[in-house]
Structures are given as C-alpha cells and as structure tokens.
Coordinates of C-alpha atoms in Angstrom, one line a residue:
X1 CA 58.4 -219.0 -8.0
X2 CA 59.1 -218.4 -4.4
X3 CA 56.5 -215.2 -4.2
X4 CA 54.1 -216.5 -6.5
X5 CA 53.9 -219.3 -3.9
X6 CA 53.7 -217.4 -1.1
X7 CA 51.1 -215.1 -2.5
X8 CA 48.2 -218.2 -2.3
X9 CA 48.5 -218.4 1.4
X10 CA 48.0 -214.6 2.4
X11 CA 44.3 -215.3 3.5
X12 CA 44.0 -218.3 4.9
X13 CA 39.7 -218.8 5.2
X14 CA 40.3 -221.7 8.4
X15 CA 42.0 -221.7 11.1
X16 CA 43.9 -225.6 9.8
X17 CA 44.5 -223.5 6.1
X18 CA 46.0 -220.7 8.8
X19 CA 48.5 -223.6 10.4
X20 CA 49.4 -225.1 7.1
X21 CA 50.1 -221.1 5.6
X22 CA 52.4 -221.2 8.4
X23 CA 54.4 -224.5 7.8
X24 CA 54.5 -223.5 4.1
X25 CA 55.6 -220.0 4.6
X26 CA 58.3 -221.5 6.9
X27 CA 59.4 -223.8 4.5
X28 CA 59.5 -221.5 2.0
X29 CA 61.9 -219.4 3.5
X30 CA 64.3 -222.0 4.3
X31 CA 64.4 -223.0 0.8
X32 CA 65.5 -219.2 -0.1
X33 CA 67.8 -219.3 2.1
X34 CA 69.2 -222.5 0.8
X35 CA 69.3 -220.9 -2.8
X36 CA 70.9 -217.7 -1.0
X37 CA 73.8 -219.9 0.5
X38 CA 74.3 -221.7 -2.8
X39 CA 74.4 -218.8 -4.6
X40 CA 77.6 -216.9 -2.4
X41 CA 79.3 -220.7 -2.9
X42 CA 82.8 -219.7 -4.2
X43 CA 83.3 -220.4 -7.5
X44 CA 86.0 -223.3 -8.7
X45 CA 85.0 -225.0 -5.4
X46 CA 86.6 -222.9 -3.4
X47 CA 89.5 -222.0 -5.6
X48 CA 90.6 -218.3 -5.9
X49 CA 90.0 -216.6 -9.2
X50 CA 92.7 -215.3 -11.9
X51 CA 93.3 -212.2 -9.7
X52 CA 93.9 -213.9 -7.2
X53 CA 96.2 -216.4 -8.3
X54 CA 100.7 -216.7 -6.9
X55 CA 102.7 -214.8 -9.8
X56 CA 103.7 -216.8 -13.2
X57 CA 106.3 -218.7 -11.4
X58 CA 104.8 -221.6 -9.2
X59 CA 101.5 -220.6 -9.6
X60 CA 98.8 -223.1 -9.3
X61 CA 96.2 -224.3 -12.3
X62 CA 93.1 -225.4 -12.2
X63 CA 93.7 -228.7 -13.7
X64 CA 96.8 -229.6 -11.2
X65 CA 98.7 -231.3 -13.9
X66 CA 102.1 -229.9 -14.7
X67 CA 103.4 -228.4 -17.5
X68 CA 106.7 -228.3 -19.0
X69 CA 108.7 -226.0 -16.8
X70 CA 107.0 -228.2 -13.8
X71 CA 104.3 -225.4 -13.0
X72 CA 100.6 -226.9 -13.1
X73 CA 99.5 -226.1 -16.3
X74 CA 96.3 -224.2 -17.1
X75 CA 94.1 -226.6 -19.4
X76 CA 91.0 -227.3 -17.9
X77 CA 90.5 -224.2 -16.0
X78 CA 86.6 -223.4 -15.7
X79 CA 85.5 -220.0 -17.1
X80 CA 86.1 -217.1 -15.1
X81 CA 84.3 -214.2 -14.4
X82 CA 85.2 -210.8 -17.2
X83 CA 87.8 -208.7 -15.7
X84 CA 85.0 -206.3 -14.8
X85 CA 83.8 -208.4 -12.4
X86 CA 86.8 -209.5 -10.0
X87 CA 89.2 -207.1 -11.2
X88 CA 91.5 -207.6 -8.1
X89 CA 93.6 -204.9 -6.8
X90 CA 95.1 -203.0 -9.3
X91 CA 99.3 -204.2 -9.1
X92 CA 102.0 -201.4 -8.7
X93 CA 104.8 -201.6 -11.5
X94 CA 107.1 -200.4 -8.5
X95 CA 106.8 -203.0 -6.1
X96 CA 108.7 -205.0 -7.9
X97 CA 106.5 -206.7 -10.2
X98 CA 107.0 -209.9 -12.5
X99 CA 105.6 -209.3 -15.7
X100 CA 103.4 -211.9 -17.2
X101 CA 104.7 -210.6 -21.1
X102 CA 106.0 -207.1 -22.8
X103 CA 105.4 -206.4 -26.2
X104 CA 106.1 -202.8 -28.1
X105 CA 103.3 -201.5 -29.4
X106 CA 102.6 -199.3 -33.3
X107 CA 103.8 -196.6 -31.4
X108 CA 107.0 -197.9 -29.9
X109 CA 105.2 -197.7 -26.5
X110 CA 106.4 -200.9 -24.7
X111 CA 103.1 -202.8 -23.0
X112 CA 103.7 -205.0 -19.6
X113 CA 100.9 -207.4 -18.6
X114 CA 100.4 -208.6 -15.4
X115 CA 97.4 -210.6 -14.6
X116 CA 94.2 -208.4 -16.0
X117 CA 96.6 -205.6 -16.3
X118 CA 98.2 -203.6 -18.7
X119 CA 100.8 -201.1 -18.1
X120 CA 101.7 -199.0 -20.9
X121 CA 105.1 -197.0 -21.3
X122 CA 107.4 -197.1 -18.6
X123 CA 105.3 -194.8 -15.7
X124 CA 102.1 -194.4 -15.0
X125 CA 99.1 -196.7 -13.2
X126 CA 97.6 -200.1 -14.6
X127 CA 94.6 -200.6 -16.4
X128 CA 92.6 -203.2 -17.5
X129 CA 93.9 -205.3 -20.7
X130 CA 90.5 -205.4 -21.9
X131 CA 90.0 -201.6 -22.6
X132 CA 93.2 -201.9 -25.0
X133 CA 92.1 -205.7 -26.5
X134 CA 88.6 -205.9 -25.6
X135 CA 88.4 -208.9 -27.3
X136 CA 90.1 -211.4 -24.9
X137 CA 87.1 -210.5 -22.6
X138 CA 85.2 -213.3 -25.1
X139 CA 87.6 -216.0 -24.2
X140 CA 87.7 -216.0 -20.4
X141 CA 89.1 -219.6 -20.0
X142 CA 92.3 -218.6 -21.3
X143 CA 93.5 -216.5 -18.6
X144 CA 96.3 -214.0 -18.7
X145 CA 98.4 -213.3 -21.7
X146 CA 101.5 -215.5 -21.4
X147 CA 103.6 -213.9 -24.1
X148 CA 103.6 -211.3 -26.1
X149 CA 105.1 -209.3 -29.4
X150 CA 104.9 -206.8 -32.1
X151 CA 105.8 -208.5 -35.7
X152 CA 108.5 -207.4 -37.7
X153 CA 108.3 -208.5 -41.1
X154 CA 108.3 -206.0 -43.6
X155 CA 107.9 -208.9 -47.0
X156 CA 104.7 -209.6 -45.7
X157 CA 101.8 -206.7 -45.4
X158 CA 99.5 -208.8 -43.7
X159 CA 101.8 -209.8 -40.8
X160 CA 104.0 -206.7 -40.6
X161 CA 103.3 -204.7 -37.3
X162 CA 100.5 -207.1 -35.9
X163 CA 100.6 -207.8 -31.9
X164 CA 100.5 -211.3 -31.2
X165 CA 98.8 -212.1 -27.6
X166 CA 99.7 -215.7 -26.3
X167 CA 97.0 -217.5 -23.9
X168 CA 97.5 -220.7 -22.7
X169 CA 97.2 -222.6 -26.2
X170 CA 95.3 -219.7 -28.5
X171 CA 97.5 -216.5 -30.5
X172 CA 95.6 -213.3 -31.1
X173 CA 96.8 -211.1 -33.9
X174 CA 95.2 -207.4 -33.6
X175 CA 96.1 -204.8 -35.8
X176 CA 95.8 -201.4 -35.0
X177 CA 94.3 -203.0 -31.5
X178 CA 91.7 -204.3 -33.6
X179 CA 91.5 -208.5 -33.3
X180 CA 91.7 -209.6 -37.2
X181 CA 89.1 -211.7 -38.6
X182 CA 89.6 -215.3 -38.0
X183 CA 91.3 -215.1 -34.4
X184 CA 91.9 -216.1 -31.7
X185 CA 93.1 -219.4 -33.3
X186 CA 95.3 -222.4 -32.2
X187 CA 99.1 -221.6 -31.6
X188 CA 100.3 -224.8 -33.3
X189 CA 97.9 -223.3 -36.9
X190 CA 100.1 -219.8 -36.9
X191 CA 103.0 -221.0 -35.8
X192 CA 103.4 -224.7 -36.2
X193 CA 105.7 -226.3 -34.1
X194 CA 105.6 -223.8 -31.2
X195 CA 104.1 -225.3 -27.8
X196 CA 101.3 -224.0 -25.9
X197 CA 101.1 -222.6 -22.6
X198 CA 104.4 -220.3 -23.6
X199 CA 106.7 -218.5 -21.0
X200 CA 108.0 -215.6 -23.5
X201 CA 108.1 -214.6 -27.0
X202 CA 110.4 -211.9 -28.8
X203 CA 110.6 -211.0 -32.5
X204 CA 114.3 -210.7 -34.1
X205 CA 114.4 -209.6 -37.3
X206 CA 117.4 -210.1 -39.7
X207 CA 120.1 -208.9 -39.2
X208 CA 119.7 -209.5 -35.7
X209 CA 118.6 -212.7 -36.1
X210 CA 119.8 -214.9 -39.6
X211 CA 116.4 -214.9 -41.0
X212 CA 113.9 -213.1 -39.5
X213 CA 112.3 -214.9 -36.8
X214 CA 110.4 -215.2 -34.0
X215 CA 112.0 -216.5 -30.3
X216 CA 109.9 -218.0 -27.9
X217 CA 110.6 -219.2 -24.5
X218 CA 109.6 -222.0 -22.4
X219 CA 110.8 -222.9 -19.8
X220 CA 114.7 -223.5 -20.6
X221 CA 114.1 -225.1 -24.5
X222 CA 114.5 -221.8 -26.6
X223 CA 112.5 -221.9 -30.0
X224 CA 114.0 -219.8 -33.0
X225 CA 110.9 -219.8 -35.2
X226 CA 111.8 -218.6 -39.1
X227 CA 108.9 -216.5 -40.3
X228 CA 109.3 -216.7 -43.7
X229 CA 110.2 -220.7 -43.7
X230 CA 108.2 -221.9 -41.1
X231 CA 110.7 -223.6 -40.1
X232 CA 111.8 -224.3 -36.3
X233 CA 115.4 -224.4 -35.0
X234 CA 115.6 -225.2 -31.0
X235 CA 118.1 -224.2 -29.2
X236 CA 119.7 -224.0 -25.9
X237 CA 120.9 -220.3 -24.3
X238 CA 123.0 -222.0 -21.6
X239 CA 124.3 -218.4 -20.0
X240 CA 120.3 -217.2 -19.5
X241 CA 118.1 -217.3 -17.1
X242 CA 114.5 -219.0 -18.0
X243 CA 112.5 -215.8 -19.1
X244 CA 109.1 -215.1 -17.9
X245 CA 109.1 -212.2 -20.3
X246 CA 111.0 -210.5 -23.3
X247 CA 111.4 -207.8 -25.1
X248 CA 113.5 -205.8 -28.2
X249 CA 113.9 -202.4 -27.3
X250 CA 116.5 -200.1 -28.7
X251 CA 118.0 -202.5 -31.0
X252 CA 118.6 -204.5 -27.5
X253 CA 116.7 -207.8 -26.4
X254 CA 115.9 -208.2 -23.0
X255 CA 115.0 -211.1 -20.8
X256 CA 112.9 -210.1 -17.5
X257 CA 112.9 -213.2 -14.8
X258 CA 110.6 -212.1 -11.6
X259 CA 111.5 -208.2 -11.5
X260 CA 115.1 -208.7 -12.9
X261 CA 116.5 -208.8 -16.4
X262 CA 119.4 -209.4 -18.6
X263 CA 120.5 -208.1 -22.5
X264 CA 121.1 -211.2 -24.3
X265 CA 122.5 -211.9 -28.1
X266 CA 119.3 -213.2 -30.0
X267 CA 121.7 -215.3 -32.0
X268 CA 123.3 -217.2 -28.9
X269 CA 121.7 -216.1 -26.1
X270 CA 125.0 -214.9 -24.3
X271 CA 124.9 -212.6 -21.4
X272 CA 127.6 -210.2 -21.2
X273 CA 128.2 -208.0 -18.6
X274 CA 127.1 -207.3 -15.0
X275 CA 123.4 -209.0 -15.3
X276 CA 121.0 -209.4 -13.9
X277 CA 119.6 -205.7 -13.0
X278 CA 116.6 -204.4 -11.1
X279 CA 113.6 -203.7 -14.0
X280 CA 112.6 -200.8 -11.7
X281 CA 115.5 -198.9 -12.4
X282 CA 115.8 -199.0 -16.1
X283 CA 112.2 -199.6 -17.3
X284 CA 110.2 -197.9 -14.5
X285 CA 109.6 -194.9 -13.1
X286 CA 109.4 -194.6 -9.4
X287 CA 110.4 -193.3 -6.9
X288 CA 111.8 -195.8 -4.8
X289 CA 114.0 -197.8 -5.8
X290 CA 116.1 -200.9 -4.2
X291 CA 119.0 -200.6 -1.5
X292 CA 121.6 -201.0 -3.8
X293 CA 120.4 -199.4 -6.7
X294 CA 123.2 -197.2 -8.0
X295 CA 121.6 -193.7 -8.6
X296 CA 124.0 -192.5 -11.2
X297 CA 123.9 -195.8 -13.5
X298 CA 120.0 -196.0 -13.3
X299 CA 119.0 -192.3 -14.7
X300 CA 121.8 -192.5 -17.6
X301 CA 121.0 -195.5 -18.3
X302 CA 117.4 -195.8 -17.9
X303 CA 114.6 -196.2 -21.0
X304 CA 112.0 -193.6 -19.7
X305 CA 111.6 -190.5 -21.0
X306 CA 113.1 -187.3 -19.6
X307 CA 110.5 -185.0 -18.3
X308 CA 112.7 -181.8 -18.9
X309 CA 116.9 -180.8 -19.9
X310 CA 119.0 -177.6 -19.4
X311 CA 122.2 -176.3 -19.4
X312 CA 123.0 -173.4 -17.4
X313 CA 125.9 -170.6 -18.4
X314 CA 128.8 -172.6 -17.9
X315 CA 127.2 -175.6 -19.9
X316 CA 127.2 -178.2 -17.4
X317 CA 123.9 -180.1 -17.9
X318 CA 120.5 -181.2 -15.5
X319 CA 118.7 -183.8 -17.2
X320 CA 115.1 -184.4 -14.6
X321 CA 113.2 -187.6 -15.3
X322 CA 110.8 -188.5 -11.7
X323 CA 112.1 -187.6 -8.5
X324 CA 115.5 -187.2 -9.5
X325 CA 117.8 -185.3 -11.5
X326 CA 121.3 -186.3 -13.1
X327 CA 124.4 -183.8 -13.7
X328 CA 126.8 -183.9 -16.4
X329 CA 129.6 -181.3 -15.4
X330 CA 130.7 -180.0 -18.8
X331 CA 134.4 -179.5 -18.1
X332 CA 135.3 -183.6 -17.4
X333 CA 131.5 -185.2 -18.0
X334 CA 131.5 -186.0 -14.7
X335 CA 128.0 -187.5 -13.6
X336 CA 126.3 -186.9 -10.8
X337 CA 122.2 -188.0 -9.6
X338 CA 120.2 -187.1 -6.9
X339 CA 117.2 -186.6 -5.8
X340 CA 114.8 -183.6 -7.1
X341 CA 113.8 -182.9 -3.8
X342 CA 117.3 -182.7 -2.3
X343 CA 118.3 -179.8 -4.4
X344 CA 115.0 -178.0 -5.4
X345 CA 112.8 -178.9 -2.4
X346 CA 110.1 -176.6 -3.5
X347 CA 109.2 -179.1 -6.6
X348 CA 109.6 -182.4 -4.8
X349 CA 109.3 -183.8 -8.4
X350 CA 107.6 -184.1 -11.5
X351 CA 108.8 -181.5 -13.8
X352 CA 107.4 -180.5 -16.9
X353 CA 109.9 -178.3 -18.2
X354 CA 112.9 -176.2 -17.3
X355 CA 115.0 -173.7 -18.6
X356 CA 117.7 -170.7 -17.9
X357 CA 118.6 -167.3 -17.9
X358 CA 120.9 -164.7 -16.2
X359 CA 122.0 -167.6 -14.0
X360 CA 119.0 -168.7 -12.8
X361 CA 116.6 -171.9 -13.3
X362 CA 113.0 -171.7 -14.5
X363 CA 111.3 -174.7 -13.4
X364 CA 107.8 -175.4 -14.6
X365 CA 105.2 -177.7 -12.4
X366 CA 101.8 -178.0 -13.7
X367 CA 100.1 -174.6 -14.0
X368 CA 103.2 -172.8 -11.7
X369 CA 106.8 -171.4 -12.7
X370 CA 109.4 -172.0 -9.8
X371 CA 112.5 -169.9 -9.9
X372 CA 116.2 -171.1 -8.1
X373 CA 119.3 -169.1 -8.2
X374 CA 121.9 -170.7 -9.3
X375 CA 124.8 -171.8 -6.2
X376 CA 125.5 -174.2 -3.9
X377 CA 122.6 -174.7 -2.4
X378 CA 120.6 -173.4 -5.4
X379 CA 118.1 -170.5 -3.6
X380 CA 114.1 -170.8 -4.4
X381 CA 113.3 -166.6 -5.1
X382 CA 111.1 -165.3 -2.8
X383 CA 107.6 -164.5 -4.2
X384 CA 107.8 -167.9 -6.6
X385 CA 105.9 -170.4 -7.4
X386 CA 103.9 -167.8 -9.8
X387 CA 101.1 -168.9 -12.3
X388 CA 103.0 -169.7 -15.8
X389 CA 100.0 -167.2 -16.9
X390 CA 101.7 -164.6 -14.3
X391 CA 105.2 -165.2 -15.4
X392 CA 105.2 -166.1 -19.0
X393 CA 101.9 -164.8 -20.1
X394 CA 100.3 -168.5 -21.5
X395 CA 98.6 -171.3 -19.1
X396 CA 100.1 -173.7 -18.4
X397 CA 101.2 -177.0 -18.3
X398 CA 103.7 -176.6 -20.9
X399 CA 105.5 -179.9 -22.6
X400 CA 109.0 -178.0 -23.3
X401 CA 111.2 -174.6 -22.7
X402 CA 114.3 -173.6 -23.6
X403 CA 116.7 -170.3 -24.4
X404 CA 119.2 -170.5 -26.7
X405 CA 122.5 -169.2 -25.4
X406 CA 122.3 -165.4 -23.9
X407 CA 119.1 -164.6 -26.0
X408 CA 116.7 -162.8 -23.9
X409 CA 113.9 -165.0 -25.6
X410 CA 112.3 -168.2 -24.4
X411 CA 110.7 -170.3 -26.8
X412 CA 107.9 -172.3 -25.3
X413 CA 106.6 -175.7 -26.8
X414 CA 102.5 -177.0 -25.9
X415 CA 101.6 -179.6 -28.2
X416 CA 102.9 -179.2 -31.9
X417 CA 103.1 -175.2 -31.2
X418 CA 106.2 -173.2 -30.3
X419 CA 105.6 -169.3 -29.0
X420 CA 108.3 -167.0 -28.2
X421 CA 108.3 -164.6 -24.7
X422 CA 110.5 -161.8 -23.9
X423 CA 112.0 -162.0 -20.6
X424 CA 112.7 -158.4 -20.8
X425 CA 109.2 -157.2 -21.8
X426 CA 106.6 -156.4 -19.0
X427 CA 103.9 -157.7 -19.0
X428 CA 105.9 -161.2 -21.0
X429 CA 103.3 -162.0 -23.8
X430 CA 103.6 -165.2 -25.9
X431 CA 104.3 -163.6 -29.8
X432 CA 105.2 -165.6 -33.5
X433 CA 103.1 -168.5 -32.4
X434 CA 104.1 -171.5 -35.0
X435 CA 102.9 -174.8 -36.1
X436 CA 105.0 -178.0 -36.3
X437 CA 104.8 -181.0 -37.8
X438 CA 107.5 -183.2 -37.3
X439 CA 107.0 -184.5 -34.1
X440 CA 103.3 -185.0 -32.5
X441 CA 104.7 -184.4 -28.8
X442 CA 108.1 -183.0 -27.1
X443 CA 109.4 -184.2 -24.3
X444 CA 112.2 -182.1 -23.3
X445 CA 114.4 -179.2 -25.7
X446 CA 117.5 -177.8 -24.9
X447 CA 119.5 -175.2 -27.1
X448 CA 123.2 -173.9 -27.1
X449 CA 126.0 -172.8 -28.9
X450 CA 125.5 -176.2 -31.2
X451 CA 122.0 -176.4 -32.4
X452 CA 119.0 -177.6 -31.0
X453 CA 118.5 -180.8 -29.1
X454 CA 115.0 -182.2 -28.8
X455 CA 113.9 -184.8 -26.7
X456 CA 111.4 -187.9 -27.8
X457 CA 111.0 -191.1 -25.8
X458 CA 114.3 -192.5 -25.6
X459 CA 116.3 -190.4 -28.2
X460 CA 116.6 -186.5 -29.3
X461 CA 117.3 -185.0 -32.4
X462 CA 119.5 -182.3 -33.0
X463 CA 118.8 -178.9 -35.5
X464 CA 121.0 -176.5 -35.9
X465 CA 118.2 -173.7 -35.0
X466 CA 114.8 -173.2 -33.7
X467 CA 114.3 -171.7 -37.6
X468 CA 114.8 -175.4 -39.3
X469 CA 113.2 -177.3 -36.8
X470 CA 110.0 -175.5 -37.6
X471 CA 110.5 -175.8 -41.2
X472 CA 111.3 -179.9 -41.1
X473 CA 109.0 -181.8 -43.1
X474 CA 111.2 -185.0 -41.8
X475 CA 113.9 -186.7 -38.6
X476 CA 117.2 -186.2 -39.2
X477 CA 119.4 -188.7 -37.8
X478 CA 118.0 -189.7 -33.8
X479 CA 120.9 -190.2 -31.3
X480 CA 120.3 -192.1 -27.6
X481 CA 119.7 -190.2 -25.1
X482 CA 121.5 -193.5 -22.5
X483 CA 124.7 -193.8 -24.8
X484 CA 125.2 -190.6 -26.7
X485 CA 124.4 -188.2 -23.9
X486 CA 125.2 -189.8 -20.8
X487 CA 127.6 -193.0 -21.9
X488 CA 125.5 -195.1 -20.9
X489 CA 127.5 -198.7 -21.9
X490 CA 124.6 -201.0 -22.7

C-alpha cells in the first residue's frame, strides 16, 4: 500500500503538487516506521516466550492464576511461536538440569524433556522434541510436555507400548512416534479422573503394582490409576519428595526432583536407603560431576552404557564408560575409579573399544589404536597412536574387541559382523568375517576362561564361546551390569 502510494507522487507537474509530494512522502514514512515499531513489539506484551521461561518449579504462566502445587498455572497462555522459531539455547543435561518428564521409549531408550528439548539415552546433545513428535508443533498453546510414559499393558494391543505425552490438559498417544488418529485429546477422556496440568507420570505394571496401573504425580496427591478398571485410587507417599519427573528403569522406579532423585516402592512410595542422589552421576554422562560425588559408587552404579571392558592376564577387570574408568581387582573385588585421563593420558577419553595381549592394552579411539604397557604407571609405546587400518588391517571405528585368554587372535565386532586378526601375522589382515543376528549393536565384549560376556545397554550376556554366539538365533538369560558385575546395591 505504502509504495503504491508513494509511486503517484514521483512527478509532481507544480511546484504546490511538489510541496504536498513532500508532506505526503514524509508522512508516509513515519507511518512505516510506525508499522516497523509495532512489528518488533514483544510478543505476550512483553512476556518472555516458552524458552525463556524459570524451570518447572516456580515458573510463571501466562494466565497468573495458580495451580494446584501453588505454581501459576498455564491455561490461557497465548500461542507461541514453533520451536523453529525461538528455539532458545539448546540446555546441557550436565549442568544439572531438571527434567520437565522421562519416559522409555520402543527401544528401551529413556527420553528426558526439557523445555523444547529432547534428550535421548543417557549422553549425548539435545534436540528439538519436534523432530521425534512432530506433531506437538500443531498445538503450540500447550507448551512443554509435563509428563511422560511408555504403556505397559500387554491385554490390550491397542494400548500396549504407546507413549503418552502430557501438555497442560491434552495426552498424546504415538505409536511407533507416529501420533494415532484421534489425538491429542482431553486428559480427563483417556484417563478419567486424572487432573490436568500434571507434575509426573510412571507406568507400573502388575506385579509391581496390584493391577497394572498408571502413577501420576501432582504436586504431593499421588494418583494410582488402574488401566484395566478405570478406576482411581489416591494416595499419599509421605517419605517422597514431590516429583517433577518419573521413571521405571531396570525393574526400578525413580522419582527426579530439580537434578536429584530417589528409588521408590510403586506400591507405597517408600524410600529406602541413602536418597536423594545427583541424576548426573547415574543417568548422565559427563564429565564433571559434583564435589561430592563418590567416583567409585557412580560408575558401578550408573545406567549408561559402557563404551569398552577387559581383563588383562591376571584377571583383574577395566570397565571405561566417559572420562573414566573403574577397576575390579580380581583377587578380593576390590573397586577402584578414576579418571581416563589420569592413567592413559594419551586417550583423554572416549573409548570405543579395548582389549589385551602379551600384557599389554589395545585401546581403540576413533580411526587410531593406542597401545599401553601394562605397570604402574601403565607406559603409552612409542610409535602409537597407529591407524586401526595400520595395526589391525580394517578401518576403523570399531564397536567391540576382545581375545579370549592367551589366543593370539582378536576378534573384532563393527555392526552385526565379527572378523578375526592375527596378532602374530604381518601384515594383520581381518579373515572368517561373520554375520550376526542376535543383537543389532555391541557395546563392549570381553572373553576369558568362562565364556563370553557381551555388553548391551545396561546388561551383558554371557556364551560360552565366540562359536555359539554367532550361531544364536535368541538371548540367553541378561544379567546387570550395576549389580551382577560391580555389586552395585540398588
């Protein structure tokens, strides 16, 4: 409108048509600057955005009306720009984060929210919710997810392994992170009884739970929800703290408050032992960690995976995960952790895999092969780091290694294929490549006089030789890497 305007007065024919082009092209441009100013005017009137909000606890609303918990609520909040937009800062799980909600996904990968976030697994950077569960992108009044859980309930196919999103006063049920037809819908038509605006939610199925059920949290009135029944039982967990998230992991159920947690009973909500613990050093990868974090209970207790296992010729164990490393001396399972860079400078951290031979450590980083002598200090070889396609004849990275006892061979996992190299050959050349099927990724292997122990997530399985872990067509029994290798008490 503006240049269409102005395009009538570029030849004025008088000098009084040349005065009033003049005072119209003048007013013309303070009316676009008017629309200019208007147009930068915050939105909300002022108010910060979603990414900009405090964290869960205390936060303000856009409505100014508190909820139950005495936190303004979030009814009434105008629609906010996608996450594309104003995506904020992306957070860092290791600062010490409270989590908005956790919820495990098909996989058995745990998924933390936080704002417009989503962390998957237990390392690793955010990224946007919306490339997981593009669908809430549709609903932008509702905000962030407020709770979160993966069903359990085997009787019924159409509920069974569905993740339930919680926003303000809607669910969202996606299966196979695909939203099903019908959703989002109201939180009191899915679940009747259940509030809106929810702290935390947590499935426990029987015979965690009496019936299989759903928990949810808000603020401190506890809601067992029975999924077959409908019915709701509240109660009252007096020995817990209010939850801002929850989870069951491990056959555990876990209540995270700000960037702490407890292990609850599902049934009663009692809290038994010494709770509450830093999040960061059982659910997080980093490498820093809090003042008086306790190195050796955090890495054999902790839920993330180990990035690579040995056992060297007198069977004592080194277990890496991150920066740091835990020893379990084989003679009286003494435990000892430290840091990766303390002993094996040279890496810093971050190994893929690891193995030994003739009393000294292979360690394998990305695309290069570090070798240590074993002693006290243990000595980096001179001439090393090599090219895993230099030393072992294969590029790398690799996802596993190990020897079994004083073989000469080291069999070499990438993917779901296992090769065998001769340490003794020159040049070493990868030979009796094999497919697997059992498991779609390795973490970590390590082999001895017993069997085979291979490493997945938070457990390993055990085979009594590289021969029938090839030939498995199924798991045998899956052990815990926290309690039955390390001890770990809860």
């Amino acid at each position: 409108m503006y240049a269409a305007a102005a395009a009538g007065y570029l030849l004025p024919s008088s000098p009084v048509s040349w005065t009033r082009g003049r005072l119209t092209m003048k007013l013309l441009a303070l009316c676009l600057c008017l629309a200019l100013a208007w147009a930068q005017k915050p939105d909300h009137a002022g108010r910060p955005d979603h990414a900009g909000r405090p964290d869960k606890a205390g936060r303000p609303d856009h409505a100014g009306r508190p909820d139950h918990a005495g936190r303004p609520s979030h009814a009434g909040r105008q629609v906010r720009a996608s996450h594309d937009d104003h995506p904020g800062e992306a957070p860092d799980r290791c600062e010490g984060l409270e989590m908005d909600a956790v919820a495990v996904s098909e996989d058995g990968i745990p998924y933390f929210f936080k704002g417009h976030y989503l962390f998957k697994g237990f390392h690793g950077k955010a990224e946007l919710a919306n490339l997981s569960f593009a669908e809430l992108d549709d609903h932008h009044h509702l905000g962030h997810v407020d709770a979160a859980f993966k069903m359990h309930y085997e009787d019924s196919p159409t509920e069974h392994d569905r993740i339930y999103l919680f926003l303000d006063h809607k669910v969202f049920s996606y299966y196979k992170h695909k939203l099903e037809d019908g959703y989002p819908k109201d939180i009191s038509e899915v679940f009747p009884g259940i509030p809106d605006h929810l702290d935390a939610a947590v499935v426990c199925p029987n015979p965690d739970c009496d019936e299989d059920s759903v928990i949810f949290f808000k603020g401190d009135e506890i809601y067992h929800y029975n999924i077959k029944t409908k019915v709701v039982d509240e109660k009252e967990f007096k020995s817990m703290p209010n939850c801002t998230s929850a989870f069951r992991f491990m056959e555990h159920y876990y209540c995270f408050h700000g960037h702490l947690f407890s292990k609850f009973d599902p049934k009663t909500g009692d809290v038994h032992g010494r709770y509450p613990k830093e999040a960061r050093d059982y659910f997080m990868r980093c490498a820093k960690f809090s003042d008086d974090s306790n190195h050796v209970e955090r890495e054999r207790c902790s839920r993330v995976h180990l990035d690579a296992i040995l056992s060297d010729g007198a069977g004592n164990i080194y277990a890496f995960r991150g920066h740091h490393f835990l020893r379990k001396d084989e003679e009286n399972d003494t435990l000892t952790a430290d840091t990766i860079e303390s002993a094996f400078k040279e890496l810093h951290s971050e190994v893929d895999a690891a193995f030994s031979h003739e009393g000294h450590f292979y360690m394998i980083k990305d695309d290069h092969v570090y070798v240590y002598k074993l002693g006290e200090p243990h000595t980096h070889l001179e001439g090393y780091p090599k090219l895993v396609k230099e030393e072992l004849g294969l590029e790398g990275p690799i996802d596993a290694a190990f020897t079994c006892g004083d073989k000469q061979v080291v069999h070499i996992i990438k993917g779901q294929t296992i090769v065998d190299v001769d340490l003794k050959a020159s040049p070493r050349v990868p030979a009796n490549e094999r497919q697997f099927i059992s498991f779609p990724r390795i973490d970590a292997a390590m082999c001895g006089h017993g069997g085979l122990k291979l490493f997945v997530g938070n457990h390993f399985y055990h085979f009594d030789s590289v021969m029938t872990f090839v030939a498995a067509r199924g798991l045998p029994a899956q052990s815990k890497i926290s309690l039955d290798l390390f001890g770990c008490d809860h």
